[in-house]
Amino acid sequence: MSANTYDVIVIGAGPVGENVADRVVQGGLTAAIVERELVGGECSYWACMPTKALLRSAAALRAARRLPGAREAVTGDLDAAAVLARRDSFASHWKDDGQVSWLDSAGIALHRGQGRISSPRVVEVTGEDGVTTTLTARHAVVIATGSAALLPDIPGLLTAKPWSSREAAAASAVPSRLAVIGGGVVASEMATAFAALGASVTVLARDGVLPLAEPFAGERVTESLRKAGVSVLLGAEAGAVKRDGDGTVHITLTTGEQVEADEVLVAIGRTPNTQDIGLDAVGVTPGSWLAVDDTLRVVGDDGKALTGGWLYAAGDVNRRVLLTHQGKYQARAVGDVIVARAKGEAVDDSPWGRHASTADERAVPQVVFTEPEIASVGLTAAAAEAAGIRTRVVDHDLGAVAGSALHADGYQGHARMVVDEDRKVIVGFTLVGPDVAELLHAATIAVVGEIPLDRLWHAVPAYPTVSEVWLRLLEAYGR
């Protein structure tokens, strides 16, 4: 047994944990980070980066084929092997040397192994060799262990060895037939990617495609998937799964219908990685999502911070928003508030304060990299209505904007802004169309800044760009 003392100990070296530790060190404290797998976490190796690499080449090819002149220059189909090789490079070939080097340059200590809280401010790290190192935190321990794919209790599913998002993101070959259980973001993106790579894809979307987005977004993605040859079965639910000796997967739907595939991807949600981190030592149920206060300190059933207020949870584990960029946003707030409390400085946890993660509730941006892309921030029309906001919804055909027509022949898209009629500010914005991802941040700024519509009128969009849709939406609102 050996002992090490730091100001802050972070369990989990994904993007969230890295950002917490970096913020703490920049604030003048010492930090150690504990990681049982690869430094860089899910996003770097099995989610954000490799999945978008799988999708990008096909998107570029579609863009070229939409333009005369460029279309004629395209002489072949997508090279799946080259796409997978590029994906490998973005996943750093599943090696974390570069990330480890960054930790060292940032002055953050790394302890590899399974981290478990054994008592207040004490974390025991068990390495692969079985040796245990005891770490002690002077001020705080931060749980940033993320989440894993949720596997439903479907008879035969586990023995059929299904893919989760990890196996899909790291696939070494494209299956001839892929069945996808789920209709959310991961399901839709991976159906888009593997269909473009040549697989015959079937999507079992029990609750529809992208059910949490504006309805028109899911409808357009469903239509696009079907045009790409994907069989989208709305309302379909798997009742049993079996893999034969030859590798064929048989999925029996609750209706009795059969679906056959070579691989089955399960993408129905996430579960927290909190099963084996010592939560029972602090009176919290292992395997549970972690409730937090406004400064992301872990709280008990009474809503109060656990004794001493030394335990924090950032990223997926607190279930506020399961998105990497939002977790990194939380990480910056957590790092800063830990430094402030350690130094006896004032804490600003008021809405939009330096130490509060207000955007988690009011202004979460998200891009779904399907065909077409979906870019949204804030509330959908239905969510705003459910929140009791008196709204007005304004829609516009994105394809009718001059910049869209220049961007691609036959451009099809849609834009919607949701306005709080009492305050005359935008509380939600959704864009659907090719390459709309880079348009999103303007909407995010409008929502976060709560910019009055009469002031937005003076934000003149450059012509001819797709951003001119802002003018068209404001004109429609003013009529």
mmCIF file of C-alpha atoms in Angstrom, residues 52-332:
data_model
loop_
_atom_site.group_PDB
_atom_site.id
_atom_site.type_symbol
_atom_site.label_atom_id
_atom_site.label_comp_id
_atom_site.label_asym_id
_atom_site.label_seq_id
_atom_site.Cartn_x
_atom_site.Cartn_y
_atom_site.Cartn_z
ATOM 1 C CA LYS A 52 -18.560 11.173 -36.783
ATOM 2 C CA ALA A 53 -15.585 9.908 -38.771
ATOM 3 C CA LEU A 54 -17.767 7.015 -39.942
ATOM 4 C CA LEU A 55 -20.442 9.481 -41.071
ATOM 5 C CA ARG A 56 -18.366 12.274 -42.615
ATOM 6 C CA SER A 57 -17.127 10.637 -45.823
ATOM 7 C CA ALA A 58 -20.629 9.663 -46.897
ATOM 8 C CA ALA A 59 -21.886 13.170 -46.122
ATOM 9 C CA ALA A 60 -19.137 14.683 -48.290
ATOM 10 C CA LEU A 61 -20.005 12.300 -51.126
ATOM 11 C CA ARG A 62 -23.694 13.213 -50.905
ATOM 12 C CA ALA A 63 -22.785 16.897 -50.968
ATOM 13 C CA ALA A 64 -20.695 16.470 -54.122
ATOM 14 C CA ARG A 65 -23.465 14.563 -55.868
ATOM 15 C CA ARG A 66 -25.916 17.397 -55.230
ATOM 16 C CA LEU A 67 -23.907 19.833 -57.361
ATOM 17 C CA PRO A 68 -23.558 19.821 -61.157
ATOM 18 C CA GLY A 69 -19.894 19.782 -62.070
ATOM 19 C CA ALA A 70 -18.895 18.180 -58.808
ATOM 20 C CA ARG A 71 -21.337 15.349 -59.468
ATOM 21 C CA GLU A 72 -19.620 14.489 -62.719
ATOM 22 C CA ALA A 73 -16.252 14.310 -60.963
ATOM 23 C CA VAL A 74 -17.444 11.518 -58.688
ATOM 24 C CA THR A 75 -16.456 8.310 -60.415
ATOM 25 C CA GLY A 76 -16.957 5.659 -57.757
ATOM 26 C CA ASP A 77 -18.768 4.601 -54.632
ATOM 27 C CA LEU A 78 -17.757 5.051 -51.024
ATOM 28 C CA ASP A 79 -14.624 3.099 -50.104
ATOM 29 C CA ALA A 80 -15.645 1.378 -46.867
ATOM 30 C CA ALA A 81 -12.122 0.222 -46.044
ATOM 31 C CA ALA A 82 -10.791 3.766 -46.365
ATOM 32 C CA VAL A 83 -13.612 5.098 -44.167
ATOM 33 C CA LEU A 84 -12.829 2.532 -41.466
ATOM 34 C CA ALA A 85 -9.129 3.365 -41.679
ATOM 35 C CA ARG A 86 -9.859 7.077 -41.221
ATOM 36 C CA ARG A 87 -12.097 6.189 -38.282
ATOM 37 C CA ASP A 88 -9.203 4.247 -36.764
ATOM 38 C CA SER A 89 -6.979 7.308 -36.953
ATOM 39 C CA PHE A 90 -9.552 9.476 -35.171
ATOM 40 C CA ALA A 91 -9.781 6.840 -32.434
ATOM 41 C CA SER A 92 -5.967 6.987 -32.186
ATOM 42 C CA HIS A 93 -6.007 3.258 -32.967
ATOM 43 C CA TRP A 94 -7.407 2.816 -29.446
ATOM 44 C CA LYS A 95 -4.181 3.945 -27.827
ATOM 45 C CA ASP A 96 -4.091 6.801 -25.338
ATOM 46 C CA ASP A 97 -0.443 7.861 -25.539
ATOM 47 C CA GLY A 98 -1.360 11.338 -26.760
ATOM 48 C CA GLN A 99 -3.917 11.902 -24.022
ATOM 49 C CA VAL A 100 -1.519 10.677 -21.349
ATOM 50 C CA SER A 101 1.123 13.050 -22.677
ATOM 51 C CA TRP A 102 -1.354 15.911 -22.372
ATOM 52 C CA LEU A 103 -2.110 15.040 -18.736
ATOM 53 C CA ASP A 104 1.607 15.115 -17.999
ATOM 54 C CA SER A 105 2.056 18.485 -19.702
ATOM 55 C CA ALA A 106 -0.906 19.893 -17.759
ATOM 56 C CA GLY A 107 0.545 18.780 -14.436
ATOM 57 C CA ILE A 108 -2.180 16.242 -13.710
ATOM 58 C CA ALA A 109 -1.194 12.970 -12.029
ATOM 59 C CA LEU A 110 -2.568 9.755 -13.558
ATOM 60 C CA HIS A 111 -3.354 6.611 -11.601
ATOM 61 C CA ARG A 112 -4.470 3.655 -13.718
ATOM 62 C CA GLY A 113 -6.896 1.160 -12.272
ATOM 63 C CA GLN A 114 -10.332 0.797 -10.716
ATOM 64 C CA GLY A 115 -11.013 3.679 -8.355
ATOM 65 C CA ARG A 116 -13.251 3.121 -5.334
ATOM 66 C CA ILE A 117 -14.198 5.563 -2.609
ATOM 67 C CA SER A 118 -13.374 3.887 0.719
ATOM 68 C CA SER A 119 -14.151 6.747 3.113
ATOM 69 C CA PRO A 120 -14.617 10.545 2.948
ATOM 70 C CA ARG A 121 -12.022 12.033 0.572
ATOM 71 C CA VAL A 122 -10.200 8.711 0.225
ATOM 72 C CA VAL A 123 -10.012 6.745 -3.040
ATOM 73 C CA GLU A 124 -8.368 3.353 -3.395
ATOM 74 C CA VAL A 125 -7.052 2.478 -6.848
ATOM 75 C CA THR A 126 -6.575 -1.172 -7.746
ATOM 76 C CA GLY A 127 -4.321 -1.704 -10.750
ATOM 77 C CA GLU A 128 -4.298 -4.611 -13.172
ATOM 78 C CA ASP A 129 -1.491 -6.139 -11.137
ATOM 79 C CA GLY A 130 -3.716 -6.176 -8.049
ATOM 80 C CA VAL A 131 -1.655 -3.545 -6.227
ATOM 81 C CA THR A 132 -3.759 -0.968 -4.398
ATOM 82 C CA THR A 133 -2.766 2.690 -4.107
ATOM 83 C CA THR A 134 -4.538 4.916 -1.599
ATOM 84 C CA LEU A 135 -5.211 8.505 -2.661
ATOM 85 C CA THR A 136 -6.409 11.225 -0.302
ATOM 86 C CA ALA A 137 -8.110 14.459 -1.372
ATOM 87 C CA ARG A 138 -7.733 17.606 0.696
ATOM 88 C CA HIS A 139 -10.808 19.273 -0.790
ATOM 89 C CA ALA A 140 -12.891 17.197 -3.186
ATOM 90 C CA VAL A 141 -13.500 13.973 -5.050
ATOM 91 C CA VAL A 142 -15.243 14.229 -8.418
ATOM 92 C CA ILE A 143 -17.048 11.305 -10.032
ATOM 93 C CA ALA A 144 -16.848 11.548 -13.825
ATOM 94 C CA THR A 145 -17.197 7.904 -14.801
ATOM 95 C CA GLY A 146 -19.751 8.439 -17.569
ATOM 96 C CA SER A 147 -22.308 5.929 -18.755
ATOM 97 C CA ALA A 148 -22.563 2.678 -20.699
ATOM 98 C CA ALA A 149 -25.072 1.254 -23.135
ATOM 99 C CA LEU A 150 -28.268 -0.020 -21.561
ATOM 100 C CA LEU A 151 -29.153 -3.568 -22.575
ATOM 101 C CA PRO A 152 -32.846 -4.449 -22.205
ATOM 102 C CA ASP A 153 -34.060 -7.685 -20.670
ATOM 103 C CA ILE A 154 -34.987 -9.358 -23.955
ATOM 104 C CA PRO A 155 -34.875 -13.177 -23.921
ATOM 105 C CA GLY A 156 -31.752 -14.427 -25.682
ATOM 106 C CA LEU A 157 -30.259 -10.986 -26.275
ATOM 107 C CA LEU A 158 -27.142 -11.307 -24.121
ATOM 108 C CA THR A 159 -26.234 -14.770 -25.429
ATOM 109 C CA ALA A 160 -26.591 -13.416 -28.982
ATOM 110 C CA LYS A 161 -23.651 -11.089 -28.218
ATOM 111 C CA PRO A 162 -25.214 -7.862 -29.490
ATOM 112 C CA TRP A 163 -23.324 -4.769 -30.468
ATOM 113 C CA SER A 164 -23.544 -1.740 -28.219
ATOM 114 C CA SER A 165 -22.514 1.703 -29.427
ATOM 115 C CA ARG A 166 -18.919 0.679 -28.670
ATOM 116 C CA GLU A 167 -18.860 -2.280 -31.040
ATOM 117 C CA ALA A 168 -20.588 -0.256 -33.742
ATOM 118 C CA ALA A 169 -18.111 2.607 -33.449
ATOM 119 C CA ALA A 170 -15.116 0.246 -33.491
ATOM 120 C CA ALA A 171 -16.361 -2.317 -36.052
ATOM 121 C CA SER A 172 -13.518 -3.776 -38.105
ATOM 122 C CA ALA A 173 -15.840 -4.750 -40.964
ATOM 123 C CA VAL A 174 -19.234 -3.805 -42.341
ATOM 124 C CA PRO A 175 -21.846 -6.528 -41.760
ATOM 125 C CA SER A 176 -23.992 -7.508 -44.724
ATOM 126 C CA ARG A 177 -27.107 -7.135 -42.586
ATOM 127 C CA LEU A 178 -27.436 -4.968 -39.485
ATOM 128 C CA ALA A 179 -30.481 -4.770 -37.243
ATOM 129 C CA VAL A 180 -30.762 -1.770 -34.938
ATOM 130 C CA ILE A 181 -32.943 -1.883 -31.832
ATOM 131 C CA GLY A 182 -33.829 1.714 -30.992
ATOM 132 C CA GLY A 183 -34.672 4.928 -32.788
ATOM 133 C CA GLY A 184 -32.765 7.614 -30.920
ATOM 134 C CA VAL A 185 -29.597 9.496 -31.801
ATOM 135 C CA VAL A 186 -27.150 6.561 -31.730
ATOM 136 C CA ALA A 187 -29.575 4.292 -33.580
ATOM 137 C CA SER A 188 -30.283 6.891 -36.278
ATOM 138 C CA GLU A 189 -26.660 7.879 -36.800
ATOM 139 C CA MET A 190 -25.382 4.312 -36.970
ATOM 140 C CA ALA A 191 -28.193 3.303 -39.330
ATOM 141 C CA THR A 192 -27.157 6.236 -41.541
ATOM 142 C CA ALA A 193 -23.471 5.303 -41.384
ATOM 143 C CA PHE A 194 -23.745 1.574 -42.017
ATOM 144 C CA ALA A 195 -26.302 1.964 -44.795
ATOM 145 C CA ALA A 196 -23.868 4.307 -46.551
ATOM 146 C CA LEU A 197 -21.078 1.767 -46.004
ATOM 147 C CA GLY A 198 -23.079 -0.908 -47.820
ATOM 148 C CA ALA A 199 -24.969 -2.780 -45.095
ATOM 149 C CA SER A 200 -28.617 -3.761 -45.405
ATOM 150 C CA VAL A 201 -30.047 -2.065 -42.321
ATOM 151 C CA THR A 202 -33.294 -2.657 -40.426
ATOM 152 C CA VAL A 203 -34.301 -0.257 -37.643
ATOM 153 C CA LEU A 204 -36.744 -1.372 -34.951
ATOM 154 C CA ALA A 205 -37.983 1.998 -33.711
ATOM 155 C CA ARG A 206 -40.542 1.192 -31.050
ATOM 156 C CA ASP A 207 -41.016 4.822 -30.032
ATOM 157 C CA GLY A 208 -40.333 6.300 -33.462
ATOM 158 C CA VAL A 209 -37.240 7.928 -34.938
ATOM 159 C CA LEU A 210 -35.733 10.709 -32.822
ATOM 160 C CA PRO A 211 -38.830 10.889 -30.595
ATOM 161 C CA LEU A 212 -37.449 13.693 -28.408
ATOM 162 C CA ALA A 213 -36.853 16.061 -31.342
ATOM 163 C CA GLU A 214 -39.410 18.203 -33.120
ATOM 164 C CA PRO A 215 -41.729 15.805 -35.000
ATOM 165 C CA PHE A 216 -40.732 17.121 -38.428
ATOM 166 C CA ALA A 217 -37.095 16.252 -37.677
ATOM 167 C CA GLY A 218 -37.812 12.597 -37.042
ATOM 168 C CA GLU A 219 -40.108 12.432 -40.057
ATOM 169 C CA ARG A 220 -37.443 13.772 -42.406
ATOM 170 C CA VAL A 221 -34.775 11.419 -41.075
ATOM 171 C CA THR A 222 -37.172 8.481 -41.387
ATOM 172 C CA GLU A 223 -37.908 9.423 -44.992
ATOM 173 C CA SER A 224 -34.199 9.807 -45.762
ATOM 174 C CA LEU A 225 -33.304 6.458 -44.195
ATOM 175 C CA ARG A 226 -35.952 4.733 -46.251
ATOM 176 C CA LYS A 227 -34.702 6.415 -49.434
ATOM 177 C CA ALA A 228 -31.257 5.052 -48.568
ATOM 178 C CA GLY A 229 -32.698 1.547 -48.457
ATOM 179 C CA VAL A 230 -33.074 1.233 -44.694
ATOM 180 C CA SER A 231 -36.108 -0.682 -43.485
ATOM 181 C CA VAL A 232 -37.559 1.480 -40.708
ATOM 182 C CA LEU A 233 -40.167 -0.379 -38.685
ATOM 183 C CA LEU A 234 -42.023 2.183 -36.576
ATOM 184 C CA GLY A 235 -43.565 0.782 -33.416
ATOM 185 C CA ALA A 236 -41.627 -2.484 -33.759
ATOM 186 C CA GLU A 237 -40.420 -4.115 -30.552
ATOM 187 C CA ALA A 238 -38.060 -7.057 -30.167
ATOM 188 C CA GLY A 239 -39.562 -9.893 -28.148
ATOM 189 C CA ALA A 240 -36.753 -12.445 -28.405
ATOM 190 C CA VAL A 241 -33.305 -12.761 -29.985
ATOM 191 C CA LYS A 242 -31.334 -15.835 -31.017
ATOM 192 C CA ARG A 243 -28.014 -16.276 -32.801
ATOM 193 C CA ASP A 244 -27.559 -19.479 -34.816
ATOM 194 C CA GLY A 245 -24.363 -21.469 -35.052
ATOM 195 C CA ASP A 246 -23.645 -19.873 -38.434
ATOM 196 C CA GLY A 247 -23.796 -16.410 -36.849
ATOM 197 C CA THR A 248 -27.214 -15.368 -38.135
ATOM 198 C CA VAL A 249 -29.228 -13.355 -35.637
ATOM 199 C CA HIS A 250 -32.969 -13.999 -35.539
ATOM 200 C CA ILE A 251 -35.107 -11.300 -33.926
ATOM 201 C CA THR A 252 -38.690 -12.165 -33.149
ATOM 202 C CA LEU A 253 -40.888 -9.100 -32.832
ATOM 203 C CA THR A 254 -43.703 -8.936 -30.309
ATOM 204 C CA THR A 255 -46.061 -9.237 -33.275
ATOM 205 C CA GLY A 256 -44.485 -12.551 -34.221
ATOM 206 C CA GLU A 257 -42.704 -11.195 -37.304
ATOM 207 C CA GLN A 258 -39.081 -12.198 -37.890
ATOM 208 C CA VAL A 259 -36.034 -10.069 -38.705
ATOM 209 C CA GLU A 260 -32.712 -11.651 -39.655
ATOM 210 C CA ALA A 261 -29.312 -9.984 -39.450
ATOM 211 C CA ASP A 262 -25.620 -10.701 -39.151
ATOM 212 C CA GLU A 263 -25.230 -8.258 -36.263
ATOM 213 C CA VAL A 264 -27.693 -6.541 -33.955
ATOM 214 C CA LEU A 265 -26.975 -3.124 -32.441
ATOM 215 C CA VAL A 266 -28.816 -2.193 -29.248
ATOM 216 C CA ALA A 267 -29.200 1.568 -28.825
ATOM 217 C CA ILE A 268 -32.073 2.266 -26.447
ATOM 218 C CA GLY A 269 -30.407 4.373 -23.766
ATOM 219 C CA ARG A 270 -27.628 4.562 -21.194
ATOM 220 C CA THR A 271 -26.886 3.352 -17.665
ATOM 221 C CA PRO A 272 -24.474 5.045 -15.206
ATOM 222 C CA ASN A 273 -20.994 3.673 -14.625
ATOM 223 C CA THR A 274 -21.349 3.793 -10.846
ATOM 224 C CA GLN A 275 -21.582 0.098 -9.983
ATOM 225 C CA ASP A 276 -18.081 -0.401 -8.565
ATOM 226 C CA ILE A 277 -16.765 2.957 -7.368
ATOM 227 C CA GLY A 278 -17.482 2.650 -3.647
ATOM 228 C CA LEU A 279 -20.719 4.603 -3.449
ATOM 229 C CA ASP A 280 -21.945 2.399 -0.615
ATOM 230 C CA ALA A 281 -19.126 3.822 1.536
ATOM 231 C CA VAL A 282 -20.840 7.218 1.419
ATOM 232 C CA GLY A 283 -24.416 6.001 1.711
ATOM 233 C CA VAL A 284 -25.313 6.082 -1.987
ATOM 234 C CA THR A 285 -26.715 3.104 -3.882
ATOM 235 C CA PRO A 286 -24.141 1.582 -6.271
ATOM 236 C CA GLY A 287 -25.223 1.633 -9.899
ATOM 237 C CA SER A 288 -27.495 4.642 -9.437
ATOM 238 C CA TRP A 289 -27.585 7.989 -11.188
ATOM 239 C CA LEU A 290 -26.169 10.676 -8.898
ATOM 240 C CA ALA A 291 -28.416 13.545 -7.848
ATOM 241 C CA VAL A 292 -26.585 16.868 -7.524
ATOM 242 C CA ASP A 293 -27.223 20.420 -6.372
ATOM 243 C CA ASP A 294 -26.750 23.564 -8.455
ATOM 244 C CA THR A 295 -22.962 23.360 -8.066
ATOM 245 C CA LEU A 296 -22.978 19.622 -8.880
ATOM 246 C CA ARG A 297 -22.239 18.388 -5.366
ATOM 247 C CA VAL A 298 -23.762 14.953 -4.795
ATOM 248 C CA VAL A 299 -26.868 15.181 -2.620
ATOM 249 C CA GLY A 300 -28.899 12.706 -0.623
ATOM 250 C CA ASP A 301 -32.620 12.038 -0.763
ATOM 251 C CA ASP A 302 -33.213 15.254 1.211
ATOM 252 C CA GLY A 303 -31.593 17.314 -1.545
ATOM 253 C CA LYS A 304 -28.736 18.394 0.692
ATOM 254 C CA ALA A 305 -25.057 17.843 -0.043
ATOM 255 C CA LEU A 306 -23.569 14.745 1.569
ATOM 256 C CA THR A 307 -21.729 15.344 4.823
ATOM 257 C CA GLY A 308 -18.862 17.734 4.266
ATOM 258 C CA GLY A 309 -19.909 18.592 0.720
ATOM 259 C CA TRP A 310 -16.718 17.085 -0.699
ATOM 260 C CA LEU A 311 -18.226 14.766 -3.324
ATOM 261 C CA TYR A 312 -19.157 16.040 -6.797
ATOM 262 C CA ALA A 313 -20.514 14.374 -9.943
ATOM 263 C CA ALA A 314 -20.099 15.774 -13.454
ATOM 264 C CA GLY A 315 -21.126 14.516 -16.877
ATOM 265 C CA ASP A 316 -23.389 11.600 -17.685
ATOM 266 C CA VAL A 317 -23.431 10.207 -14.138
ATOM 267 C CA ASN A 318 -25.639 13.032 -12.847
ATOM 268 C CA ARG A 319 -28.143 12.465 -15.686
ATOM 269 C CA ARG A 320 -28.685 16.180 -16.276
ATOM 270 C CA VAL A 321 -27.629 16.010 -19.931
ATOM 271 C CA LEU A 322 -25.922 13.024 -21.555
ATOM 272 C CA LEU A 323 -23.825 14.939 -24.085
ATOM 273 C CA THR A 324 -20.050 15.347 -24.112
ATOM 274 C CA HIS A 325 -20.039 19.092 -24.686
ATOM 275 C CA GLN A 326 -22.519 19.624 -21.883
ATOM 276 C CA GLY A 327 -20.443 17.445 -19.574
ATOM 277 C CA LYS A 328 -17.378 19.540 -20.359
ATOM 278 C CA TYR A 329 -19.420 22.654 -19.593
ATOM 279 C CA GLN A 330 -20.298 21.138 -16.211
ATOM 280 C CA ALA A 331 -16.648 20.241 -15.696
ATOM 281 C CA ARG A 332 -15.549 23.845 -16.086
#
